[in-house]
mmCIF file of C-alpha atoms in Angstrom:
data_model
loop_
_atom_site.group_PDB
_atom_site.id
_atom_site.type_symbol
_atom_site.label_atom_id
_atom_site.label_comp_id
_atom_site.label_asym_id
_atom_site.label_seq_id
_atom_site.Cartn_x
_atom_site.Cartn_y
_atom_site.Cartn_z
ATOM 1 C CA MET A 1 3.766 -23.221 61.867
ATOM 2 C CA ALA A 2 5.684 -26.535 61.836
ATOM 3 C CA THR A 3 8.502 -24.936 60.044
ATOM 4 C CA GLY A 4 8.816 -22.057 62.600
ATOM 5 C CA ALA A 5 8.841 -24.630 65.317
ATOM 6 C CA ALA A 6 11.534 -26.639 63.655
ATOM 7 C CA LEU A 7 13.671 -23.646 63.173
ATOM 8 C CA LEU A 8 13.213 -22.418 66.820
ATOM 9 C CA VAL A 9 14.133 -26.068 68.117
ATOM 10 C CA GLN A 10 17.350 -25.880 66.012
ATOM 11 C CA ALA A 11 18.127 -22.452 67.388
ATOM 12 C CA LEU A 12 17.570 -23.739 70.952
ATOM 13 C CA PHE A 13 19.884 -26.758 70.599
ATOM 14 C CA TRP A 14 22.560 -25.513 68.173
ATOM 15 C CA GLY A 15 22.607 -21.697 68.659
ATOM 16 C CA GLN A 16 26.122 -20.440 68.287
ATOM 17 C CA VAL A 17 27.439 -23.996 67.670
ATOM 18 C CA ALA A 18 26.016 -23.704 64.035
ATOM 19 C CA ALA A 19 28.592 -23.268 61.452
ATOM 20 C CA ALA A 20 29.148 -19.673 60.128
ATOM 21 C CA ASP A 21 27.922 -20.744 56.749
ATOM 22 C CA GLN A 22 24.786 -22.136 58.496
ATOM 23 C CA ALA A 23 23.777 -19.059 60.252
ATOM 24 C CA LEU A 24 20.093 -19.387 61.416
ATOM 25 C CA PRO A 25 17.505 -16.825 60.088
ATOM 26 C CA VAL A 26 15.986 -14.440 62.395
ATOM 27 C CA LEU A 27 12.437 -15.434 63.216
ATOM 28 C CA ALA A 28 9.551 -12.968 63.279
ATOM 29 C CA PRO A 29 7.904 -12.736 66.684
ATOM 30 C CA TYR A 30 4.766 -14.383 65.352
ATOM 31 C CA GLN A 31 6.743 -17.303 64.332
ATOM 32 C CA MET A 32 8.308 -17.742 67.697
ATOM 33 C CA VAL A 33 5.012 -17.360 69.571
ATOM 34 C CA ARG A 34 3.473 -20.030 67.339
ATOM 35 C CA SER A 35 6.259 -22.381 68.109
ATOM 36 C CA LEU A 36 5.566 -21.746 71.872
ATOM 37 C CA GLN A 37 1.966 -22.523 71.340
ATOM 38 C CA ILE A 38 2.890 -25.830 69.812
ATOM 39 C CA VAL A 39 5.046 -26.686 72.968
ATOM 40 C CA GLN A 40 2.200 -25.689 75.299
ATOM 41 C CA ASP A 41 -0.211 -27.692 73.431
ATOM 42 C CA ARG A 42 1.961 -30.763 74.163
ATOM 43 C CA ILE A 43 2.104 -29.774 77.756
ATOM 44 C CA ALA A 44 -1.771 -29.588 77.893
ATOM 45 C CA ASP A 45 -1.598 -33.151 76.561
ATOM 46 C CA GLY A 46 0.626 -34.250 79.477
ATOM 47 C CA ASP A 47 3.887 -34.047 77.901
ATOM 48 C CA HIS A 48 5.850 -32.660 80.999
ATOM 49 C CA ALA A 49 9.154 -33.188 79.340
ATOM 50 C CA ALA A 50 8.260 -30.059 77.280
ATOM 51 C CA LEU A 51 8.372 -27.816 80.286
ATOM 52 C CA PRO A 52 12.028 -26.984 80.140
ATOM 53 C CA MET A 53 11.725 -26.245 76.420
ATOM 54 C CA GLN A 54 8.786 -23.841 77.120
ATOM 55 C CA LYS A 55 10.737 -21.969 79.784
ATOM 56 C CA LYS A 56 13.770 -21.576 77.214
ATOM 57 C CA MET A 57 11.389 -20.477 74.453
ATOM 58 C CA ILE A 58 9.891 -17.828 76.620
ATOM 59 C CA GLU A 59 13.293 -16.372 77.469
ATOM 60 C CA MET A 60 14.109 -16.346 73.846
ATOM 61 C CA ILE A 61 10.877 -14.682 72.780
ATOM 62 C CA ASP A 62 11.249 -12.081 75.414
ATOM 63 C CA LYS A 63 14.600 -10.956 73.996
ATOM 64 C CA ARG A 64 13.178 -10.947 70.587
ATOM 65 C CA LEU A 65 10.170 -8.858 71.468
ATOM 66 C CA LEU A 66 12.181 -6.345 73.325
ATOM 67 C CA SER A 67 14.630 -5.969 70.371
ATOM 68 C CA ALA A 68 11.803 -5.819 67.765
ATOM 69 C CA THR A 69 11.214 -2.268 66.112
ATOM 70 C CA PRO A 70 7.988 -0.601 65.940
ATOM 71 C CA GLU A 71 7.820 -1.220 62.205
ATOM 72 C CA GLU A 72 7.735 -4.919 62.954
ATOM 73 C CA PHE A 73 4.700 -4.508 65.119
ATOM 74 C CA ALA A 74 2.932 -2.818 62.395
ATOM 75 C CA ASP A 75 2.497 -6.369 61.053
ATOM 76 C CA ARG A 76 -0.698 -7.340 62.789
ATOM 77 C CA ARG A 77 0.633 -10.875 63.221
ATOM 78 C CA ASN A 78 3.527 -9.657 65.391
ATOM 79 C CA PHE A 79 1.371 -7.339 67.405
ATOM 80 C CA GLU A 80 -1.023 -10.196 68.209
ATOM 81 C CA ALA A 81 1.877 -12.484 68.943
ATOM 82 C CA LEU A 82 2.972 -9.878 71.684
ATOM 83 C CA LEU A 83 -0.492 -10.145 73.285
ATOM 84 C CA ILE A 84 -0.499 -13.854 73.087
ATOM 85 C CA TYR A 85 2.938 -14.091 74.558
ATOM 86 C CA GLY A 86 1.802 -11.991 77.580
ATOM 87 C CA MET A 87 -1.150 -14.203 78.129
ATOM 88 C CA SER A 88 0.809 -17.408 77.707
ATOM 89 C CA GLY A 89 3.122 -17.257 80.565
ATOM 90 C CA GLY A 90 5.442 -14.406 79.275
ATOM 91 C CA ASN A 91 6.742 -11.401 81.221
ATOM 92 C CA PRO A 92 3.863 -8.803 81.688
ATOM 93 C CA ARG A 93 6.597 -6.049 81.927
ATOM 94 C CA THR A 94 7.771 -6.967 78.374
ATOM 95 C CA LEU A 95 4.352 -6.288 77.104
ATOM 96 C CA GLU A 96 4.036 -3.006 78.896
ATOM 97 C CA THR A 97 7.398 -1.861 77.783
ATOM 98 C CA VAL A 98 6.848 -2.644 74.072
ATOM 99 C CA THR A 99 3.405 -1.353 73.819
ATOM 100 C CA ALA A 100 4.411 1.940 75.437
ATOM 101 C CA GLY A 101 6.514 2.648 72.213
ATOM 102 C CA LEU A 102 3.758 1.978 69.831
ATOM 103 C CA GLU A 103 1.043 4.102 68.583
ATOM 104 C CA LEU A 104 -2.180 1.993 69.303
ATOM 105 C CA ASP A 105 -5.797 2.748 68.087
ATOM 106 C CA PRO A 106 -8.583 2.952 70.694
ATOM 107 C CA HIS A 107 -9.490 -0.866 70.432
ATOM 108 C CA ASP A 108 -5.806 -1.958 70.955
ATOM 109 C CA ALA A 109 -4.949 0.547 73.512
ATOM 110 C CA ALA A 110 -8.076 -0.651 75.619
ATOM 111 C CA LEU A 111 -7.109 -4.262 75.019
ATOM 112 C CA THR A 112 -3.421 -3.934 76.007
ATOM 113 C CA ALA A 113 -4.468 -1.696 79.137
ATOM 114 C CA GLY A 114 -6.823 -4.171 80.267
ATOM 115 C CA LEU A 115 -4.350 -7.013 80.029
ATOM 116 C CA ILE A 116 -1.632 -5.127 81.880
ATOM 117 C CA ALA A 117 -4.126 -4.242 84.525
ATOM 118 C CA TYR A 118 -5.171 -7.919 84.894
ATOM 119 C CA PHE A 119 -1.434 -8.958 85.101
ATOM 120 C CA LYS A 120 -0.868 -6.370 87.813
ATOM 121 C CA SER A 121 -3.808 -7.989 89.926
ATOM 122 C CA ASN A 122 -5.969 -4.824 89.357
ATOM 123 C CA PRO A 123 -9.217 -6.542 88.207
ATOM 124 C CA GLY A 124 -11.487 -3.532 88.645
ATOM 125 C CA LYS A 125 -9.203 -1.400 86.120
ATOM 126 C CA ALA A 126 -9.092 -4.572 83.968
ATOM 127 C CA ALA A 127 -12.751 -4.850 83.767
ATOM 128 C CA ALA A 128 -13.372 -1.285 82.970
ATOM 129 C CA GLN A 129 -10.878 -1.319 80.080
ATOM 130 C CA LEU A 130 -12.187 -4.597 78.737
ATOM 131 C CA SER A 131 -15.936 -3.986 79.065
ATOM 132 C CA SER A 132 -16.319 -2.633 75.538
ATOM 133 C CA LEU A 133 -14.415 -5.525 73.844
ATOM 134 C CA ASP A 134 -16.338 -8.553 72.603
ATOM 135 C CA PRO A 135 -14.229 -11.682 72.341
ATOM 136 C CA SER A 136 -16.517 -13.064 69.724
ATOM 137 C CA LYS A 137 -15.479 -10.353 67.257
ATOM 138 C CA GLU A 138 -11.761 -10.851 67.741
ATOM 139 C CA GLN A 139 -9.587 -13.280 65.758
ATOM 140 C CA PRO A 140 -10.013 -16.838 67.576
ATOM 141 C CA GLN A 141 -6.485 -16.809 68.901
ATOM 142 C CA ILE A 142 -7.077 -13.415 70.708
ATOM 143 C CA GLY A 143 -10.612 -13.974 71.408
ATOM 144 C CA ALA A 144 -9.907 -17.255 73.316
ATOM 145 C CA PHE A 145 -7.453 -15.416 75.670
ATOM 146 C CA LEU A 146 -9.695 -12.369 75.894
ATOM 147 C CA ALA A 147 -12.586 -14.503 76.929
ATOM 148 C CA LEU A 148 -10.579 -16.401 79.569
ATOM 149 C CA VAL A 149 -9.355 -13.094 80.962
ATOM 150 C CA LYS A 150 -12.803 -11.280 80.882
ATOM 151 C CA GLY A 151 -14.500 -14.382 82.416
ATOM 152 C CA SER A 152 -11.916 -14.566 85.270
ATOM 153 C CA VAL A 153 -12.404 -10.890 85.982
ATOM 154 C CA ILE A 154 -16.186 -10.799 85.852
ATOM 155 C CA ALA A 155 -16.382 -14.070 87.896
ATOM 156 C CA LEU A 156 -15.377 -11.860 91.022
ATOM 157 C CA GLN A 157 -18.459 -9.995 90.886
ATOM 158 C CA ARG A 158 -20.946 -11.722 88.622
ATOM 159 C CA PRO A 159 -19.910 -15.279 88.462
ATOM 160 C CA GLU A 160 -22.960 -16.512 86.377
ATOM 161 C CA LYS A 161 -22.113 -14.120 83.752
ATOM 162 C CA ALA A 162 -18.457 -15.576 83.439
ATOM 163 C CA LEU A 163 -19.442 -19.044 82.477
ATOM 164 C CA PRO A 164 -20.512 -18.104 78.794
ATOM 165 C CA LEU A 165 -17.250 -16.465 78.386
ATOM 166 C CA LEU A 166 -15.329 -19.389 79.558
ATOM 167 C CA ASP A 167 -17.376 -21.629 77.159
ATOM 168 C CA LEU A 168 -16.382 -19.215 74.321
ATOM 169 C CA ALA A 169 -12.757 -19.577 75.413
ATOM 170 C CA ARG A 170 -13.079 -23.307 75.076
ATOM 171 C CA LEU A 171 -14.820 -23.116 71.780
ATOM 172 C CA TYR A 172 -11.971 -21.057 70.306
ATOM 173 C CA ALA A 173 -9.014 -23.032 71.662
ATOM 174 C CA PRO A 174 -10.090 -26.732 72.052
ATOM 175 C CA GLY A 175 -7.355 -29.055 73.611
ATOM 176 C CA THR A 176 -5.124 -26.219 74.666
ATOM 177 C CA LEU A 177 -4.165 -24.814 78.002
ATOM 178 C CA VAL A 178 -6.916 -22.186 77.482
ATOM 179 C CA GLU A 179 -9.439 -24.825 77.479
ATOM 180 C CA GLU A 180 -7.915 -26.568 80.404
ATOM 181 C CA ALA A 181 -7.926 -23.308 82.547
ATOM 182 C CA ALA A 182 -11.363 -22.599 81.366
ATOM 183 C CA LEU A 183 -12.654 -25.782 82.578
ATOM 184 C CA ARG A 184 -10.993 -25.516 86.010
ATOM 185 C CA ARG A 185 -12.454 -22.101 86.427
ATOM 186 C CA SER A 186 -15.924 -23.191 85.371
ATOM 187 C CA ILE A 187 -15.687 -25.971 88.034
ATOM 188 C CA SER A 188 -14.969 -23.311 90.763
ATOM 189 C CA ILE A 189 -17.598 -20.895 89.520
ATOM 190 C CA ALA A 190 -20.369 -23.623 89.420
ATOM 191 C CA THR A 191 -19.429 -24.483 92.985
ATOM 192 C CA SER A 192 -19.768 -20.951 94.093
ATOM 193 C CA ILE A 193 -23.273 -20.475 92.556
ATOM 194 C CA GLY A 194 -24.509 -23.999 93.622
ATOM 195 C CA ASP A 195 -24.940 -25.277 89.970
ATOM 196 C CA ARG A 196 -24.514 -29.043 90.580
ATOM 197 C CA GLU A 197 -25.180 -29.943 86.971
ATOM 198 C CA ARG A 198 -22.609 -27.601 85.575
ATOM 199 C CA PHE A 199 -20.089 -28.620 88.157
ATOM 200 C CA LEU A 200 -20.423 -32.391 87.348
ATOM 201 C CA ARG A 201 -20.389 -31.856 83.579
ATOM 202 C CA ALA A 202 -17.231 -29.597 83.732
ATOM 203 C CA SER A 203 -15.497 -31.973 85.961
ATOM 204 C CA GLU A 204 -16.422 -34.898 83.796
ATOM 205 C CA GLN A 205 -14.902 -33.079 80.765
ATOM 206 C CA TYR A 206 -11.848 -32.221 82.557
ATOM 207 C CA SER A 207 -11.209 -35.758 83.897
ATOM 208 C CA ARG A 208 -11.765 -37.263 80.466
ATOM 209 C CA ARG A 209 -9.312 -34.825 78.714
ATOM 210 C CA PHE A 210 -6.768 -33.150 80.899
ATOM 211 C CA LEU A 211 -5.877 -35.446 83.717
ATOM 212 C CA ARG A 212 -2.263 -35.518 82.576
ATOM 213 C CA SER A 213 -2.051 -31.664 82.680
ATOM 214 C CA PRO A 214 0.735 -30.296 85.123
ATOM 215 C CA TYR A 215 -2.221 -28.314 86.573
ATOM 216 C CA ALA A 216 -4.512 -31.373 87.351
ATOM 217 C CA SER A 217 -3.602 -30.848 91.027
ATOM 218 C CA HIS A 218 -5.631 -27.625 90.857
ATOM 219 C CA PHE A 219 -8.648 -29.471 89.283
ATOM 220 C CA ALA A 220 -8.347 -31.982 92.256
ATOM 221 C CA ASP A 221 -8.720 -29.186 94.759
ATOM 222 C CA GLY A 222 -11.572 -27.518 92.941
ATOM 223 C CA PHE A 223 -13.305 -30.868 92.423
ATOM 224 C CA ILE A 224 -13.020 -32.003 96.232
ATOM 225 C CA ASN A 225 -14.150 -28.482 97.304
ATOM 226 C CA GLY A 226 -17.155 -28.760 94.992
ATOM 227 C CA VAL A 227 -18.139 -32.359 96.151
ATOM 228 C CA VAL A 228 -18.073 -31.162 99.808
ATOM 229 C CA ALA A 229 -19.776 -27.885 99.263
ATOM 230 C CA LEU A 230 -22.567 -29.330 96.977
ATOM 231 C CA ARG A 231 -23.062 -32.555 98.714
ATOM 232 C CA GLU A 232 -26.769 -32.054 99.346
ATOM 233 C CA GLY A 233 -28.508 -33.229 96.251
ATOM 234 C CA LEU A 234 -25.321 -34.081 94.381
ATOM 235 C CA ASP A 235 -25.438 -37.270 92.289
ATOM 236 C CA LEU A 236 -22.588 -39.422 93.894
ATOM 237 C CA HIS A 237 -22.991 -41.974 91.107
ATOM 238 C CA VAL A 238 -21.761 -39.313 88.702
ATOM 239 C CA VAL A 239 -19.016 -38.326 91.072
ATOM 240 C CA GLU A 240 -17.863 -41.947 91.189
ATOM 241 C CA GLU A 241 -18.000 -42.122 87.436
ATOM 242 C CA ILE A 242 -15.837 -38.934 87.232
ATOM 243 C CA VAL A 243 -13.204 -40.459 89.658
ATOM 244 C CA SER A 244 -13.101 -43.733 87.826
ATOM 245 C CA ALA A 245 -11.387 -42.064 84.895
ATOM 246 C CA MET A 246 -8.356 -41.750 87.357
ATOM 247 C CA ASN A 247 -5.756 -44.276 88.184
ATOM 248 C CA ALA A 248 -6.054 -46.116 91.571
ATOM 249 C CA GLU A 249 -3.461 -43.929 93.322
ATOM 250 C CA GLN A 250 -5.383 -40.816 92.229
ATOM 251 C CA GLN A 251 -8.755 -42.210 93.156
ATOM 252 C CA LEU A 252 -7.465 -43.113 96.579
ATOM 253 C CA ALA A 253 -6.099 -39.614 97.062
ATOM 254 C CA ILE A 254 -9.245 -37.987 96.069
ATOM 255 C CA TYR A 255 -11.522 -40.158 98.179
ATOM 256 C CA LEU A 256 -9.480 -39.868 101.270
ATOM 257 C CA ARG A 257 -9.454 -35.994 100.978
ATOM 258 C CA ILE A 258 -13.291 -36.077 100.585
ATOM 259 C CA ALA A 259 -13.538 -38.350 103.517
ATOM 260 C CA ARG A 260 -11.273 -36.377 105.785
ATOM 261 C CA ARG A 261 -12.935 -33.036 104.957
ATOM 262 C CA SER A 262 -16.511 -34.677 105.459
ATOM 263 C CA ALA A 263 -15.447 -36.277 108.721
ATOM 264 C CA ILE A 264 -14.099 -33.114 110.251
ATOM 265 C CA SER A 265 -17.248 -31.196 109.253
ATOM 266 C CA GLY A 266 -19.616 -33.841 110.417
ATOM 267 C CA TYR A 267 -21.025 -34.800 107.007
ATOM 268 C CA THR A 268 -21.486 -38.440 107.816
ATOM 269 C CA ALA A 269 -23.211 -39.677 104.664
ATOM 270 C CA LEU A 270 -20.590 -38.243 102.349
ATOM 271 C CA ALA A 271 -17.744 -39.505 104.649
ATOM 272 C CA ASP A 272 -19.170 -43.093 104.486
ATOM 273 C CA PHE A 273 -19.297 -42.730 100.726
ATOM 274 C CA ALA A 274 -15.743 -41.514 100.373
ATOM 275 C CA SER A 275 -14.309 -43.919 102.956
ATOM 276 C CA ALA A 276 -16.007 -46.990 101.187
ATOM 277 C CA ARG A 277 -14.685 -45.853 97.835
ATOM 278 C CA ALA A 278 -11.230 -45.230 99.272
ATOM 279 C CA ARG A 279 -11.227 -48.832 100.508
ATOM 280 C CA LEU A 280 -12.034 -50.136 97.055
ATOM 281 C CA ALA A 281 -9.435 -47.876 95.354
ATOM 282 C CA SER A 282 -6.759 -49.138 97.733
ATOM 283 C CA GLY A 283 -7.536 -52.669 96.643
ATOM 284 C CA SER A 284 -8.493 -53.624 100.255
ATOM 285 C CA ALA A 285 -12.173 -54.595 99.605
ATOM 286 C CA ASP A 286 -11.341 -57.963 100.854
ATOM 287 C CA GLY A 287 -8.602 -57.184 103.091
ATOM 288 C CA PRO A 288 -7.490 -54.914 105.757
ATOM 289 C CA GLU A 289 -8.947 -51.365 105.416
ATOM 290 C CA ASP A 290 -6.787 -48.412 104.810
ATOM 291 C CA PRO A 291 -6.335 -46.962 108.167
ATOM 292 C CA ARG A 292 -7.038 -43.520 107.002
ATOM 293 C CA ALA A 293 -10.280 -44.471 105.493
ATOM 294 C CA ALA A 294 -11.179 -46.388 108.639
ATOM 295 C CA PHE A 295 -10.280 -43.491 110.904
ATOM 296 C CA TYR A 296 -12.214 -40.901 108.748
ATOM 297 C CA ASN A 297 -15.329 -43.157 108.824
ATOM 298 C CA ALA A 298 -15.068 -43.657 112.543
ATOM 299 C CA LEU A 299 -14.594 -40.046 113.192
ATOM 300 C CA ALA A 300 -17.724 -39.171 111.230
ATOM 301 C CA SER A 301 -19.726 -41.780 113.261
ATOM 302 C CA VAL A 302 -19.090 -40.097 116.591
ATOM 303 C CA THR A 303 -22.194 -37.847 116.027
ATOM 304 C CA THR A 304 -24.511 -40.451 114.618
ATOM 305 C CA GLN A 305 -23.766 -43.935 116.284
ATOM 306 C CA PRO A 306 -24.153 -45.013 119.839
ATOM 307 C CA ILE A 307 -21.335 -43.462 121.839
ATOM 308 C CA GLU A 308 -20.106 -46.941 122.932
ATOM 309 C CA GLU A 309 -19.917 -48.123 119.340
ATOM 310 C CA ALA A 310 -18.046 -44.823 118.285
ATOM 311 C CA ALA A 311 -15.585 -45.424 121.208
ATOM 312 C CA ARG A 312 -15.093 -48.969 120.100
ATOM 313 C CA ARG A 313 -14.330 -47.916 116.498
ATOM 314 C CA LEU A 314 -11.864 -45.188 117.462
ATOM 315 C CA ASP A 315 -10.072 -47.450 119.953
ATOM 316 C CA ALA A 316 -9.491 -49.887 117.156
ATOM 317 C CA ILE A 317 -7.495 -47.376 115.212
ATOM 318 C CA ASP A 318 -3.788 -47.726 115.473
ATOM 319 C CA ARG A 319 -2.513 -44.187 116.115
ATOM 320 C CA ASN A 320 0.937 -45.222 114.590
ATOM 321 C CA THR A 321 -0.658 -45.649 111.151
ATOM 322 C CA LEU A 322 -1.758 -42.115 111.011
ATOM 323 C CA SER A 323 0.016 -38.954 110.134
ATOM 324 C CA ALA A 324 0.866 -36.449 113.011
ATOM 325 C CA ARG A 325 -2.057 -34.171 112.088
ATOM 326 C CA ASP A 326 -4.533 -37.270 111.895
ATOM 327 C CA ALA A 327 -3.167 -38.566 115.155
ATOM 328 C CA ARG A 328 -4.118 -35.313 116.849
ATOM 329 C CA LEU A 329 -7.534 -35.599 115.425
ATOM 330 C CA LEU A 330 -7.858 -39.018 116.728
ATOM 331 C CA ASP A 331 -6.771 -37.919 120.352
ATOM 332 C CA ALA A 332 -9.366 -35.149 120.169
ATOM 333 C CA ALA A 333 -12.121 -37.568 119.191
ATOM 334 C CA ARG A 334 -11.226 -40.061 121.772
ATOM 335 C CA GLU A 335 -11.132 -37.169 124.452
ATOM 336 C CA ILE A 336 -14.765 -36.097 123.322
ATOM 337 C CA VAL A 337 -16.195 -39.645 123.551
ATOM 338 C CA ARG A 338 -14.402 -40.085 126.859
ATOM 339 C CA SER A 339 -15.755 -36.956 128.337
ATOM 340 C CA VAL A 340 -19.385 -38.102 127.380
ATOM 341 C CA THR A 341 -19.039 -41.752 128.701
ATOM 342 C CA VAL A 342 -17.216 -40.973 131.935
ATOM 343 C CA SER A 343 -19.641 -40.597 134.831
ATOM 344 C CA PRO A 344 -19.465 -37.201 136.731
ATOM 345 C CA LEU A 345 -19.183 -39.191 139.941
ATOM 346 C CA THR A 346 -15.639 -40.253 139.043
ATOM 347 C CA PHE A 347 -14.265 -36.830 139.042
ATOM 348 C CA PRO A 348 -12.470 -35.816 142.238
ATOM 349 C CA GLU A 349 -14.206 -33.535 144.512
ATOM 350 C CA THR A 350 -13.187 -29.939 144.215
ATOM 351 C CA GLN A 351 -13.007 -27.402 147.008
ATOM 352 C CA THR A 352 -13.336 -24.154 145.139
ATOM 353 C CA GLY A 353 -16.123 -24.911 142.712
ATOM 354 C CA GLU A 354 -13.654 -25.024 139.827
ATOM 355 C CA ALA A 355 -14.169 -27.352 136.977
ATOM 356 C CA PRO A 356 -12.642 -30.867 137.640
ATOM 357 C CA ALA A 357 -9.027 -31.182 136.390
ATOM 358 C CA GLY A 358 -8.922 -31.761 132.791
ATOM 359 C CA THR A 359 -12.270 -30.246 131.895
ATOM 360 C CA GLU A 360 -11.162 -26.448 131.815
ATOM 361 C CA ASN A 361 -10.160 -26.731 128.015
ATOM 362 C CA PRO A 362 -12.571 -29.273 126.413
ATOM 363 C CA ALA A 363 -11.444 -30.874 123.222
ATOM 364 C CA PRO A 364 -12.500 -29.108 120.101
ATOM 365 C CA ALA A 365 -15.944 -29.970 119.083
ATOM 366 C CA MET A 366 -16.367 -32.105 115.898
ATOM 367 C CA GLY A 367 -16.368 -29.877 112.917
ATOM 368 C CA THR A 368 -13.898 -27.517 114.482
ATOM 369 C CA GLY A 369 -10.036 -27.749 114.792
ATOM 370 C CA THR A 370 -7.034 -25.957 113.761
ATOM 371 C CA ALA A 371 -6.502 -24.976 110.244
ATOM 372 C CA GLU A 372 -3.700 -27.267 110.188
ATOM 373 C CA ASP A 373 -5.954 -30.205 111.250
ATOM 374 C CA ARG A 374 -8.358 -29.346 108.398
ATOM 375 C CA ALA A 375 -5.505 -29.775 105.798
ATOM 376 C CA ASP A 376 -5.503 -32.895 103.716
ATOM 377 C CA PRO A 377 -4.053 -36.224 105.103
ATOM 378 C CA SER A 378 -0.325 -36.385 105.068
ATOM 379 C CA PRO A 379 1.716 -38.359 104.038
ATOM 380 C CA ALA A 380 -1.224 -39.603 102.083
ATOM 381 C CA PRO A 381 -1.222 -39.608 98.290
ATOM 382 C CA HIS A 382 -0.616 -36.170 97.148
ATOM 383 C CA GLU A 383 -2.664 -34.066 94.776
ATOM 384 C CA ILE A 384 -3.760 -35.587 91.492
ATOM 385 C CA ALA A 385 -0.720 -35.411 89.282
ATOM 386 C CA ALA A 386 -0.452 -37.743 86.594
ATOM 387 C CA ALA A 387 1.031 -41.015 87.784
ATOM 388 C CA GLY A 388 4.794 -40.847 87.456
ATOM 389 C CA GLN A 389 4.598 -37.009 86.466
ATOM 390 C CA PRO A 390 5.635 -34.044 88.419
ATOM 391 C CA GLY A 391 2.800 -31.815 89.650
ATOM 392 C CA ALA A 392 2.863 -28.196 89.042
ATOM 393 C CA ALA A 393 3.587 -25.650 91.716
ATOM 394 C CA ALA A 394 2.060 -22.664 90.170
ATOM 395 C CA ASP A 395 -1.177 -22.262 88.219
ATOM 396 C CA ALA A 396 0.226 -21.477 84.743
ATOM 397 C CA PRO A 397 0.540 -18.965 82.175
ATOM 398 C CA ALA A 398 -0.089 -15.487 82.971
ATOM 399 C CA GLY A 399 -3.305 -15.220 81.204
ATOM 400 C CA VAL A 400 -4.423 -18.411 82.609
ATOM 401 C CA GLU A 401 -4.208 -18.719 86.278
ATOM 402 C CA SER A 402 -1.519 -17.269 88.384
ATOM 403 C CA ALA A 403 1.020 -16.001 86.125
ATOM 404 C CA LEU A 404 3.319 -18.573 84.514
ATOM 405 C CA PRO A 405 6.069 -19.452 86.938
ATOM 406 C CA ALA A 406 8.703 -16.880 86.998
ATOM 407 C CA ALA A 407 11.668 -17.303 84.846
ATOM 408 C CA GLY A 408 13.725 -19.921 86.185
ATOM 409 C CA ALA A 409 10.889 -22.094 87.165
ATOM 410 C CA ALA A 410 10.062 -25.050 85.101
ATOM 411 C CA ALA A 411 6.305 -24.882 85.424
ATOM 412 C CA ALA A 412 3.919 -24.879 82.419
ATOM 413 C CA PRO A 413 2.063 -21.738 81.549
ATOM 414 C CA GLN A 414 -1.601 -21.339 81.272
ATOM 415 C CA PRO A 415 -3.754 -19.071 79.461
ATOM 416 C CA ALA A 416 -4.146 -15.762 81.115
ATOM 417 C CA PRO A 417 -6.530 -15.477 84.005
ATOM 418 C CA ALA A 418 -5.625 -16.128 87.673
ATOM 419 C CA ARG A 419 -3.889 -12.930 88.376
ATOM 420 C CA ALA A 420 -6.882 -11.740 90.046
ATOM 421 C CA ALA A 421 -7.915 -14.877 91.665
ATOM 422 C CA GLN A 422 -6.841 -18.427 91.878
ATOM 423 C CA ASN A 423 -9.245 -21.191 91.406
#
């Protein structure tokens, strides 16, 4: 494997520049795909500098597979490499084109048909084609991807049945993008079925192992969604331990997003918790409180504290320290408080029985608001990308989440799942 990687790197950086008497050997498809997997393991470990190399490797492998003869795919290693390529961010059309010219036995025909259906966002057909295939009976490399794909497809209808498959994917491919994707998916599924213990366990495992992944921002989204959705009965001490594995900037971003979501939804206890932790993360425990944390905490207090106290806290917020979206929320909250505290006798008398001016369109009730207002704070810290590292825009490899970024994009691929539904 190491030799193949060295040869491919040489080809990448020297190519036609090599002297005629030093012509590079033509690598077999399985050798090239192994090299790709080495690079992707580095990406999973946080080596974002490997992203451009991954993109170039995928382009080279794509050309090699399309030019390969049917006889080459008679070698089982090359055929499995074709499947792994498709599930590692490769071009699904290449998989479809190449397999169309091969004579496949029923097992391989079902496997390729299921993967192609999955890549084409047809989970129903994918589930039907893959239903008879058992990932535990495949070679580990294929079994890991197959378990990830089947788990993602099954999760749409039977989420509780998907978790064992995702566990198997992790068992077969520890420390890889396959495990990284399986953990993120497990977090999403645990949230959907209300499994708090599984949610916390998977989140802890991810934060301990993959925070440097280009896809860590997707973990942040799932983690925040889970904390808010599972708040009742959720052990916040464990939540705090999970977040403590992050750096200060990441912690602040996470807690502010939880605080904002909770404040808008009226989850006072969770908003208080997140606001307090955001203050600590910002290093302001003994100094001025982060204006966003102070605002979210005050916003949540509107429905729980005496109205005069809520008004005082909202009036103390400097509107200029907030983003445009948060400033609108502050205006709405102040209007709600004002409408409660102002005596009806102060309204000018009306002649037609119409509502007093300014009351026809009451401010949105707490817990509502536009979709834009529900969005995370801006320009607050962005999603949890490793400090100093670029975040990923797409969810990674074809077989992993949303197909690997299209050719030309420098995003890292992930194991297959995600075509059907993103986490």
